[in-house]
Amino acid sequence: MSSYGQGYTARRMGRSAGRWISGLLCGAAMHLAAAAQSLPPELQKAFQSTRLPESAMSLVIQEINGPVLVSINPSEPRNPASVMKMVTTWTGLSGLGPEYRWRTSFYARDGASVDAQGSLRGPLYLKAGGDPFLTMAELWSLLRELRLRGIKNLPEVIVDRSVFGAVATNPGEFDDAPDRPYNASPDAMMVSLGAVRLLFAPDTAARKWIPVIDPPLAGVRISGDIAWSSAVCPGSPSVGTQVIHTGSDIVIQVSGTAAGSCGEFSVYRLALSQPENFSALFQLLWKELGGTLGKGLSSGRVPASAQVVAWHDSESLADTIRHINKQSNNVMARTLLLTLGAEKAGGGATSKVGATAAEAILRSQGVDTRGWNIDNGAGLSREGRLTANGLAAMLNVAWRSPLMPEFISSLAISGVDGTVKRRLRDDQVRGMAHLKTGTLRNARALAGYVLGASGKRYIVVSLVNDERSSAIRPFDDALITWLAEH
């Protein structure tokens, strides 16, 4: 929150700018109403440069505790791309609370014992809690808790994913890129977002790259080579990948060129389905801990009479939504929406159940959701829709809420971090806005809060749907800069 106050007192409006903004905000009601329907002169030129039709854009700018300054096509439903995550994180935060945590638990049958050799009598049950950010290290720590309790030999492991319904998706369905982590399917028992790391270490003497798979899952291997270049490092290397299923093995075919001066680098890819990835990872870590496993892993339910053996609680929801919004993580957002549905409507939740729960929360807060389609809650959708005035109203509700600090801190800070780290870096705007961006083919969006040099704060929502929507970015940057200067 400290970024709101940084530096604005050192800025001064020129006399002409001061007179203009004073006239805008303090003029007669009819002038204000007229201004609220169009862009101020400084921004009209920036928008005209985009060559986009005004009909393609919805824009709302509102001073917090003040008037609506600009309102263009405010009720037109539009695809918000990843700005949809603001809806999911806000309704999750207000519906579940900032200290909500996901629990992953191991159970054994009532009365089950562990013999002198460390063998558990009866299956080990794993109750998946839908943790959206369970890491490999956390799973290892949870398995270690079993070993500390004397358990070494497991006859079988039964995984209970019933907190969610049939939520698995085809990772290639959206854009035919099934190995990309942003397309990961949600799952109640997801670890490390379901992705593997491809590490490339430089061998300078041999002028080649040494590939390593992390974690080294059974049946997954790398094929192909990354060519070595002696050029000055141009930035993050671009590596092509293709995941090929060959019988029982998974081959990740790699290609591309990387400059040796870049040093060691990594890329992340989806190689297995979520259940397959978890099964392979469980068996790898359990073996590393000295454990044995008989029948492997299967799906089922935890008996009502089962007794808890060990558990792991996730980080708080307030911390989790920072990952979702700042890094625009799709599968985490989808999992949060599913969790909201499960908590409000019971187990077996689907995206539709979660969206219904989210809309009910918003309506109870007085937000107009007419024309909305929250869909999967991540914005990775061609069907998702929001309206600019509805989203602006939600941001206004969030600002007035006791949960405002937790929500605002989840948004990317202009020129500082997240998806706007490399944007809006000029002194007058750096650190002055908390924003969420959205990018899809034919859709661009930007929404959040801006602190002006005058000390006034503004809500801004910009939604553009057009085959040339990428042209809006300079305008959006000019818009945020203009607000920060006023």
Coordinates of C-alpha atoms in Angstrom, one line a residue:
M1 CA 0.0 0.0 0.0
S2 CA 3.0 2.3 0.5
S3 CA 3.3 2.8 -3.3
Y4 CA 0.1 4.9 -3.2
G5 CA 1.8 7.7 -1.5
Q6 CA 5.2 7.5 -3.1
G7 CA 6.2 10.7 -4.9
Y8 CA 2.9 12.3 -5.7
T9 CA 3.6 15.3 -3.4
A10 CA 6.7 16.1 -5.4
R11 CA 4.6 16.5 -8.6
R12 CA 2.9 19.7 -9.6
M13 CA 0.3 20.3 -12.3
G14 CA 1.0 23.0 -14.8
R15 CA -1.4 25.9 -14.6
S16 CA -3.2 25.0 -17.7
A17 CA -3.6 21.4 -16.7
G18 CA -4.8 22.5 -13.3
R19 CA -7.4 24.8 -14.8
W20 CA -8.5 22.0 -17.1
I21 CA -9.0 19.3 -14.5
S22 CA -10.6 21.9 -12.2
G23 CA -13.1 22.7 -14.9
L24 CA -13.7 19.0 -15.5
L25 CA -14.5 18.1 -12.0
C26 CA -16.1 21.3 -10.7
G27 CA -18.0 22.6 -13.7
A28 CA -21.7 22.6 -14.1
A29 CA -23.6 19.3 -14.0
M30 CA -24.4 19.4 -17.7
H31 CA -20.7 19.9 -18.6
L32 CA -19.8 17.0 -16.3
A33 CA -22.4 14.8 -17.9
A34 CA -21.0 15.6 -21.3
A35 CA -17.5 14.9 -20.2
A36 CA -18.6 11.6 -18.8
Q37 CA -19.6 10.4 -22.3
S38 CA -16.3 11.1 -24.1
L39 CA -12.5 11.3 -23.7
P40 CA -10.8 14.4 -22.6
P41 CA -8.7 16.1 -25.4
E42 CA -5.4 14.7 -24.2
L43 CA -6.7 11.1 -24.6
Q44 CA -8.8 11.6 -27.8
K45 CA -5.6 11.9 -29.8
A46 CA -4.1 8.8 -28.2
F47 CA -7.2 6.8 -29.0
Q48 CA -7.5 8.0 -32.6
S49 CA -3.9 6.8 -33.1
T50 CA -5.1 3.2 -32.4
R51 CA -7.4 3.4 -35.5
L52 CA -9.9 1.3 -33.5
P53 CA -13.6 2.1 -33.7
E54 CA -15.1 3.5 -30.5
S55 CA -17.7 0.7 -30.8
A56 CA -15.0 -1.8 -30.0
M57 CA -14.1 -0.3 -26.6
S58 CA -15.8 -0.1 -23.2
L59 CA -14.2 2.4 -20.9
V60 CA -15.2 3.6 -17.4
I61 CA -13.1 6.1 -15.4
Q62 CA -14.5 7.0 -12.0
E63 CA -13.0 9.1 -9.2
I64 CA -13.3 7.2 -5.9
N65 CA -15.9 9.0 -3.8
G66 CA -16.4 11.3 -6.8
P67 CA -18.0 11.4 -10.2
V68 CA -17.7 9.2 -13.3
L69 CA -15.3 11.0 -15.6
V70 CA -15.6 8.9 -18.7
S71 CA -18.2 6.3 -19.6
I72 CA -18.1 4.8 -23.1
N73 CA -20.2 1.7 -24.0
P74 CA -20.3 0.8 -20.3
S75 CA -23.0 -1.9 -20.5
E76 CA -21.7 -3.8 -23.5
P77 CA -20.7 -7.3 -22.5
R78 CA -17.1 -8.0 -23.6
N79 CA -14.5 -10.6 -23.3
P80 CA -12.2 -9.4 -20.5
A81 CA -9.4 -12.0 -21.0
S82 CA -7.4 -12.4 -17.8
V83 CA -9.1 -9.4 -16.1
M84 CA -11.7 -12.0 -15.3
K85 CA -9.3 -13.1 -12.5
M86 CA -10.2 -9.9 -10.6
V87 CA -13.7 -11.3 -10.3
T88 CA -12.6 -14.7 -9.2
T89 CA -10.1 -13.4 -6.6
W90 CA -12.4 -10.8 -5.2
T91 CA -15.4 -13.1 -4.8
G92 CA -13.0 -15.8 -3.4
L93 CA -11.6 -13.3 -0.9
S94 CA -14.9 -11.9 0.2
G95 CA -16.7 -15.3 0.1
L96 CA -14.0 -17.4 1.9
G97 CA -12.0 -14.9 3.8
P98 CA -8.4 -13.9 3.7
E99 CA -7.3 -16.7 6.1
Y100 CA -8.9 -19.5 4.2
R101 CA -6.5 -22.4 3.7
W102 CA -6.7 -25.6 1.7
R103 CA -6.0 -28.9 3.6
T104 CA -4.5 -32.0 2.1
S105 CA -4.8 -35.0 4.4
F106 CA -3.7 -38.6 4.7
Y107 CA -6.1 -41.1 6.4
A108 CA -6.0 -44.7 7.5
R109 CA -8.8 -47.1 8.3
D110 CA -10.2 -46.8 11.8
G111 CA -8.1 -49.2 13.9
A112 CA -5.4 -49.7 11.2
S113 CA -2.0 -50.4 12.7
V114 CA 1.7 -50.2 11.6
D115 CA 3.7 -53.3 12.2
A116 CA 7.4 -53.5 13.3
Q117 CA 8.5 -53.4 9.7
G118 CA 6.6 -50.1 9.1
S119 CA 3.9 -51.7 7.0
L120 CA 0.5 -50.1 7.2
R121 CA -2.4 -52.5 7.4
G122 CA -5.0 -51.4 4.9
P123 CA -4.8 -48.7 2.3
L124 CA -3.6 -45.1 2.8
Y125 CA -6.3 -42.6 1.8
L126 CA -5.4 -39.2 0.5
K127 CA -8.1 -36.5 0.7
A128 CA -7.4 -33.9 -1.9
G129 CA -8.4 -30.4 -0.9
G130 CA -8.0 -28.5 -4.1
D131 CA -4.8 -26.6 -3.1
P132 CA -4.0 -24.4 -6.1
F133 CA -0.4 -24.0 -5.2
L134 CA 0.9 -27.2 -3.5
T135 CA 4.6 -27.5 -4.3
M136 CA 6.8 -30.5 -4.7
A137 CA 8.6 -29.5 -1.5
E138 CA 5.4 -29.4 0.4
L139 CA 4.3 -32.8 -0.8
W140 CA 7.7 -34.2 0.2
S141 CA 7.3 -32.7 3.7
L142 CA 3.8 -34.2 4.0
L143 CA 5.2 -37.6 3.0
R144 CA 8.0 -37.2 5.5
E145 CA 5.3 -36.9 8.2
L146 CA 4.2 -40.4 7.3
R147 CA 7.8 -41.7 7.7
L148 CA 8.1 -39.9 11.1
R149 CA 5.0 -41.9 12.2
G150 CA 6.7 -45.1 11.4
I151 CA 5.0 -45.8 8.1
K152 CA 7.3 -47.2 5.4
N153 CA 5.4 -49.8 3.4
L154 CA 2.1 -48.9 1.8
P155 CA -0.1 -51.6 0.3
E156 CA -2.0 -49.0 -1.9
V157 CA -2.9 -45.3 -2.0
I158 CA -6.5 -44.2 -2.7
V159 CA -6.9 -40.6 -3.8
D160 CA -10.2 -38.9 -3.1
R161 CA -10.8 -35.9 -5.4
S162 CA -14.5 -35.6 -4.6
V163 CA -14.2 -32.0 -3.5
F164 CA -14.5 -31.2 -7.3
G165 CA -16.6 -32.9 -9.9
A166 CA -15.6 -33.8 -13.4
V167 CA -13.4 -30.8 -14.1
A168 CA -10.5 -32.2 -16.2
T169 CA -10.0 -30.3 -19.5
N170 CA -8.1 -31.0 -22.6
P171 CA -5.0 -28.7 -22.4
G172 CA -4.9 -28.4 -26.2
E173 CA -8.5 -27.4 -26.6
F174 CA -8.1 -23.7 -26.3
D175 CA -5.3 -22.9 -28.7
D176 CA -3.7 -26.2 -29.7
A177 CA -0.8 -25.8 -27.3
P178 CA -1.3 -28.7 -25.0
D179 CA 2.2 -28.5 -23.4
R180 CA 2.0 -24.9 -22.3
P181 CA 1.5 -24.4 -18.5
Y182 CA -1.1 -21.7 -19.0
N183 CA -3.4 -24.4 -20.4
A184 CA -3.0 -26.7 -17.4
S185 CA -6.2 -28.5 -16.4
P186 CA -7.5 -27.9 -12.9
D187 CA -7.4 -30.9 -10.5
A188 CA -8.2 -31.4 -6.8
M189 CA -4.7 -33.0 -6.3
M190 CA -2.5 -30.7 -8.3
V191 CA 1.2 -30.4 -7.5
S192 CA 3.6 -27.7 -8.9
L193 CA 0.8 -26.6 -11.2
G194 CA 1.1 -30.0 -13.0
A195 CA 4.2 -28.9 -14.9
V196 CA 7.8 -30.2 -15.2
R197 CA 10.9 -28.1 -15.5
L198 CA 13.3 -28.5 -18.4
L199 CA 16.6 -27.2 -17.1
F200 CA 19.4 -26.4 -19.6
A201 CA 22.9 -26.2 -18.1
P202 CA 25.7 -24.8 -20.2
D203 CA 28.8 -26.9 -21.0
T204 CA 31.1 -24.1 -22.2
A205 CA 34.0 -26.4 -23.0
A206 CA 31.9 -28.6 -25.3
R207 CA 29.7 -25.6 -26.4
K208 CA 26.5 -27.5 -25.8
W209 CA 23.5 -27.5 -23.6
I210 CA 22.9 -30.3 -21.1
P211 CA 19.2 -30.9 -20.5
V212 CA 17.8 -32.1 -17.2
I213 CA 14.2 -32.9 -16.3
D214 CA 13.0 -31.8 -12.9
P215 CA 11.5 -33.8 -11.3
P216 CA 13.0 -36.9 -13.0
L217 CA 9.7 -38.7 -13.5
A218 CA 9.7 -42.3 -14.7
G219 CA 9.0 -42.6 -18.4
V220 CA 9.6 -38.9 -19.2
R221 CA 12.7 -38.0 -21.2
I222 CA 14.1 -35.2 -23.4
S223 CA 15.1 -35.7 -27.0
G224 CA 16.7 -33.3 -29.5
D225 CA 19.2 -30.5 -29.0
I226 CA 19.3 -26.8 -28.3
A227 CA 22.0 -25.2 -30.6
W228 CA 24.8 -23.2 -28.9
S229 CA 25.3 -19.6 -30.0
S230 CA 28.2 -17.3 -29.2
A231 CA 26.1 -14.2 -29.5
V232 CA 25.5 -11.7 -26.7
C233 CA 22.6 -12.9 -24.7
P234 CA 19.5 -11.3 -26.3
G235 CA 17.2 -12.2 -23.4
S236 CA 15.3 -15.3 -22.4
P237 CA 16.1 -18.1 -24.9
S238 CA 13.2 -19.3 -27.1
V239 CA 12.9 -23.1 -27.0
G240 CA 10.5 -25.1 -29.1
T241 CA 8.9 -28.2 -27.6
Q242 CA 6.7 -31.0 -28.6
V243 CA 5.4 -33.7 -26.3
I244 CA 5.2 -37.1 -28.0
H245 CA 3.6 -40.2 -26.5
T246 CA 5.6 -43.3 -27.5
G247 CA 4.0 -46.3 -25.9
S248 CA 4.4 -46.0 -22.2
D249 CA 7.0 -43.2 -22.4
I250 CA 6.7 -39.5 -22.8
V251 CA 9.3 -37.8 -25.1
I252 CA 9.7 -34.0 -24.9
Q253 CA 11.3 -33.0 -28.2
V254 CA 13.2 -29.8 -27.9
S255 CA 14.6 -27.4 -30.6
G256 CA 15.9 -23.9 -30.9
T257 CA 19.1 -21.9 -30.2
A258 CA 20.4 -20.3 -27.0
A259 CA 23.4 -18.0 -26.5
G260 CA 25.9 -19.5 -24.1
S261 CA 26.3 -16.1 -22.5
C262 CA 22.7 -16.4 -21.2
G263 CA 23.8 -19.1 -18.7
E264 CA 21.6 -21.7 -17.2
F265 CA 17.9 -21.4 -18.0
S266 CA 14.6 -23.3 -17.5
V267 CA 11.3 -23.7 -19.3
Y268 CA 8.2 -25.3 -17.9
R269 CA 6.0 -27.7 -19.8
L270 CA 3.0 -30.0 -19.3
A271 CA 4.1 -33.6 -20.0
L272 CA 1.4 -35.7 -18.2
S273 CA -2.2 -35.3 -17.2
Q274 CA -2.7 -34.0 -13.6
P275 CA -3.5 -37.5 -12.2
E276 CA -0.6 -39.1 -14.0
N277 CA 1.8 -36.3 -12.9
F278 CA 0.7 -36.6 -9.3
S279 CA 1.0 -40.4 -9.3
A280 CA 4.5 -40.3 -10.8
L281 CA 5.6 -37.6 -8.4
F282 CA 4.2 -39.4 -5.4
Q283 CA 6.0 -42.6 -6.2
L284 CA 9.3 -40.8 -6.9
L285 CA 9.2 -38.9 -3.6
W286 CA 8.0 -41.9 -1.6
K287 CA 10.8 -44.0 -3.0
E288 CA 13.4 -41.2 -2.2
L289 CA 12.1 -41.3 1.4
G290 CA 12.8 -45.0 1.6
G291 CA 9.2 -46.1 1.3
T292 CA 7.6 -48.9 -0.7
L293 CA 4.3 -49.0 -2.5
G294 CA 2.4 -52.2 -3.4
K295 CA -0.5 -51.7 -5.8
G296 CA 0.1 -48.1 -6.7
L297 CA -2.4 -45.2 -6.7
S298 CA -6.1 -45.4 -7.6
S299 CA -9.2 -43.2 -7.2
G300 CA -11.8 -43.6 -4.5
R301 CA -13.4 -42.1 -1.4
V302 CA -12.2 -41.8 2.2
P303 CA -14.4 -43.9 4.5
A304 CA -16.4 -41.8 6.9
S305 CA -14.8 -43.8 9.8
A306 CA -11.2 -43.2 8.6
Q307 CA -8.8 -41.5 11.0
V308 CA -6.5 -38.7 10.0
V309 CA -2.8 -39.5 10.0
A310 CA -1.1 -36.4 8.7
W311 CA -2.1 -33.2 6.9
H312 CA -0.8 -30.1 5.2
D313 CA -2.4 -26.7 5.2
S314 CA -1.7 -24.3 2.4
E315 CA -0.7 -20.7 2.5
S316 CA -3.6 -18.2 3.2
L317 CA -6.0 -17.2 0.5
A318 CA -4.7 -13.6 0.8
D319 CA -1.3 -14.8 -0.2
T320 CA -2.6 -17.1 -2.9
I321 CA -4.4 -14.4 -4.8
R322 CA -1.2 -12.5 -5.2
H323 CA 0.2 -15.3 -7.3
I324 CA -3.1 -15.4 -9.3
N325 CA -3.3 -11.7 -10.1
K326 CA 0.3 -10.6 -10.3
Q327 CA 1.4 -13.5 -12.5
S328 CA -2.0 -14.1 -14.1
N329 CA -2.1 -17.8 -13.3
N330 CA -4.9 -19.5 -15.1
V331 CA -5.1 -22.9 -13.4
M332 CA -4.9 -21.3 -9.9
A333 CA -7.8 -19.0 -10.8
R334 CA -9.8 -21.9 -12.0
T335 CA -9.1 -23.9 -8.9
L336 CA -10.1 -21.0 -6.7
L337 CA -13.5 -20.7 -8.5
L338 CA -14.0 -24.4 -8.0
T339 CA -13.2 -24.1 -4.3
L340 CA -15.7 -21.3 -3.9
G341 CA -18.3 -23.5 -5.5
A342 CA -17.4 -26.4 -3.2
E343 CA -17.5 -24.3 -0.1
K344 CA -20.9 -22.7 -1.0
A345 CA -22.7 -25.7 -2.6
G346 CA -20.8 -28.8 -1.3
G347 CA -18.5 -31.3 -2.9
G348 CA -18.4 -32.2 -6.6
A349 CA -18.1 -28.6 -7.6
T350 CA -17.8 -27.6 -11.3
S351 CA -16.9 -24.2 -12.9
K352 CA -20.6 -23.6 -13.4
V353 CA -21.2 -24.1 -9.7
G354 CA -18.3 -21.8 -8.8
A355 CA -19.5 -19.1 -11.2
T356 CA -23.0 -19.2 -9.7
A357 CA -21.6 -18.8 -6.2
A358 CA -19.4 -15.8 -7.4
E359 CA -22.4 -14.1 -9.0
A360 CA -24.5 -14.6 -5.9
I361 CA -21.8 -12.9 -3.8
L362 CA -21.6 -10.0 -6.3
R363 CA -25.4 -9.5 -6.4
S364 CA -25.4 -9.4 -2.6
Q365 CA -22.9 -6.6 -2.8
G366 CA -25.1 -4.6 -5.2
V367 CA -23.0 -5.3 -8.3
D368 CA -24.9 -5.4 -11.6
T369 CA -23.8 -8.7 -13.3
R370 CA -26.3 -8.5 -16.2
G371 CA -24.6 -9.7 -19.4
W372 CA -21.8 -11.4 -17.5
N373 CA -20.4 -14.9 -18.1
I374 CA -17.7 -15.8 -15.6
D375 CA -17.2 -19.2 -17.3
N376 CA -14.0 -20.8 -15.9
G377 CA -13.0 -17.8 -13.8
A378 CA -9.6 -17.4 -15.4
G379 CA -10.4 -15.5 -18.6
L380 CA -8.9 -18.3 -20.7
S381 CA -12.1 -18.5 -22.6
R382 CA -13.8 -17.2 -25.8
E383 CA -17.2 -17.1 -24.0
G384 CA -16.3 -15.1 -20.9
R385 CA -18.0 -11.7 -20.6
L386 CA -18.0 -8.7 -18.3
T387 CA -19.3 -5.2 -18.6
A388 CA -17.2 -2.1 -17.8
N389 CA -19.7 -0.6 -15.5
G390 CA -20.3 -3.8 -13.6
L391 CA -16.6 -4.4 -13.1
A392 CA -16.1 -0.8 -12.0
A393 CA -18.9 -1.2 -9.5
M394 CA -17.2 -4.3 -8.1
L395 CA -13.9 -2.5 -7.8
N396 CA -15.7 0.3 -5.9
V397 CA -17.2 -2.3 -3.5
A398 CA -13.7 -3.8 -3.0
W399 CA -12.2 -0.4 -2.3
R400 CA -14.8 0.3 0.4
S401 CA -14.4 -3.2 2.0
P402 CA -12.3 -4.0 5.1
L403 CA -10.7 -6.5 2.7
M404 CA -9.4 -3.8 0.4
P405 CA -5.7 -4.0 1.5
E406 CA -5.6 -7.7 0.8
F407 CA -7.3 -7.4 -2.6
I408 CA -5.3 -4.3 -3.8
S409 CA -2.0 -6.0 -2.8
S410 CA -2.7 -8.9 -5.1
L411 CA -2.7 -6.6 -8.2
A412 CA 0.4 -5.8 -10.3
I413 CA 2.1 -2.5 -9.5
S414 CA 2.8 -0.3 -12.5
G415 CA 6.5 -0.5 -13.5
V416 CA 7.3 -2.6 -10.5
D417 CA 6.1 -6.2 -10.7
G418 CA 3.7 -8.7 -12.2
T419 CA 2.4 -8.3 -15.7
V420 CA 3.1 -4.6 -15.8
K421 CA 6.7 -4.8 -14.5
R422 CA 8.0 -3.6 -17.9
R423 CA 5.2 -1.1 -18.6
L424 CA 4.5 2.3 -17.2
R425 CA 8.0 2.8 -15.8
D426 CA 8.3 6.6 -16.1
D427 CA 8.7 8.4 -12.9
Q428 CA 5.3 10.0 -12.9
V429 CA 3.4 6.7 -13.2
R430 CA 5.8 4.1 -11.7
G431 CA 4.2 2.6 -8.6
M432 CA 1.1 4.8 -8.9
A433 CA -1.3 2.1 -10.2
H434 CA -2.4 -1.3 -9.1
L435 CA -3.6 -3.1 -12.2
K436 CA -4.8 -6.4 -13.8
T437 CA -4.1 -6.9 -17.5
G438 CA -5.8 -9.3 -20.0
T439 CA -4.6 -10.5 -23.4
L440 CA -6.3 -12.9 -25.8
R441 CA -6.6 -13.0 -29.5
N442 CA -9.1 -10.2 -30.4
A443 CA -9.3 -9.1 -26.7
R444 CA -7.3 -6.7 -24.6
A445 CA -8.3 -5.4 -21.1
L446 CA -6.9 -3.3 -18.3
A447 CA -8.5 -2.6 -14.9
G448 CA -7.6 -1.4 -11.5
Y449 CA -6.8 1.6 -9.4
V450 CA -4.7 4.7 -10.0
L451 CA -3.4 7.3 -7.6
G452 CA -3.2 10.8 -9.1
A453 CA -0.6 13.4 -8.2
S454 CA -3.4 15.5 -6.6
G455 CA -4.0 12.7 -4.1
K456 CA -7.3 11.6 -5.8
R457 CA -7.7 7.9 -6.6
Y458 CA -9.4 6.6 -9.7
I459 CA -11.0 3.3 -10.8
V460 CA -10.3 2.5 -14.4
V461 CA -11.8 -0.3 -16.6
S462 CA -10.8 -0.6 -20.3
L463 CA -12.2 -3.5 -22.4
V464 CA -11.5 -3.8 -26.1
N465 CA -12.7 -6.6 -28.4
D466 CA -11.6 -6.3 -32.0
E467 CA -9.3 -8.2 -34.4
R468 CA -6.9 -5.3 -33.9
S469 CA -7.3 -5.1 -30.2
S470 CA -3.5 -5.1 -29.6
A471 CA -3.4 -1.6 -30.9
I472 CA -5.0 -0.3 -27.6
R473 CA -1.9 -0.8 -25.5
P474 CA -0.4 2.6 -26.1
F475 CA -3.7 4.2 -25.3
D476 CA -4.1 2.3 -22.1
D477 CA -0.6 3.3 -21.1
A478 CA -1.4 6.9 -21.9
L479 CA -4.6 6.7 -19.9
I480 CA -2.9 5.4 -16.8
T481 CA -0.2 8.0 -17.1
W482 CA -2.7 10.8 -17.6
L483 CA -4.6 9.8 -14.4
A484 CA -1.4 9.5 -12.4
E485 CA -0.4 13.1 -13.4
H486 CA -3.8 14.5 -12.3

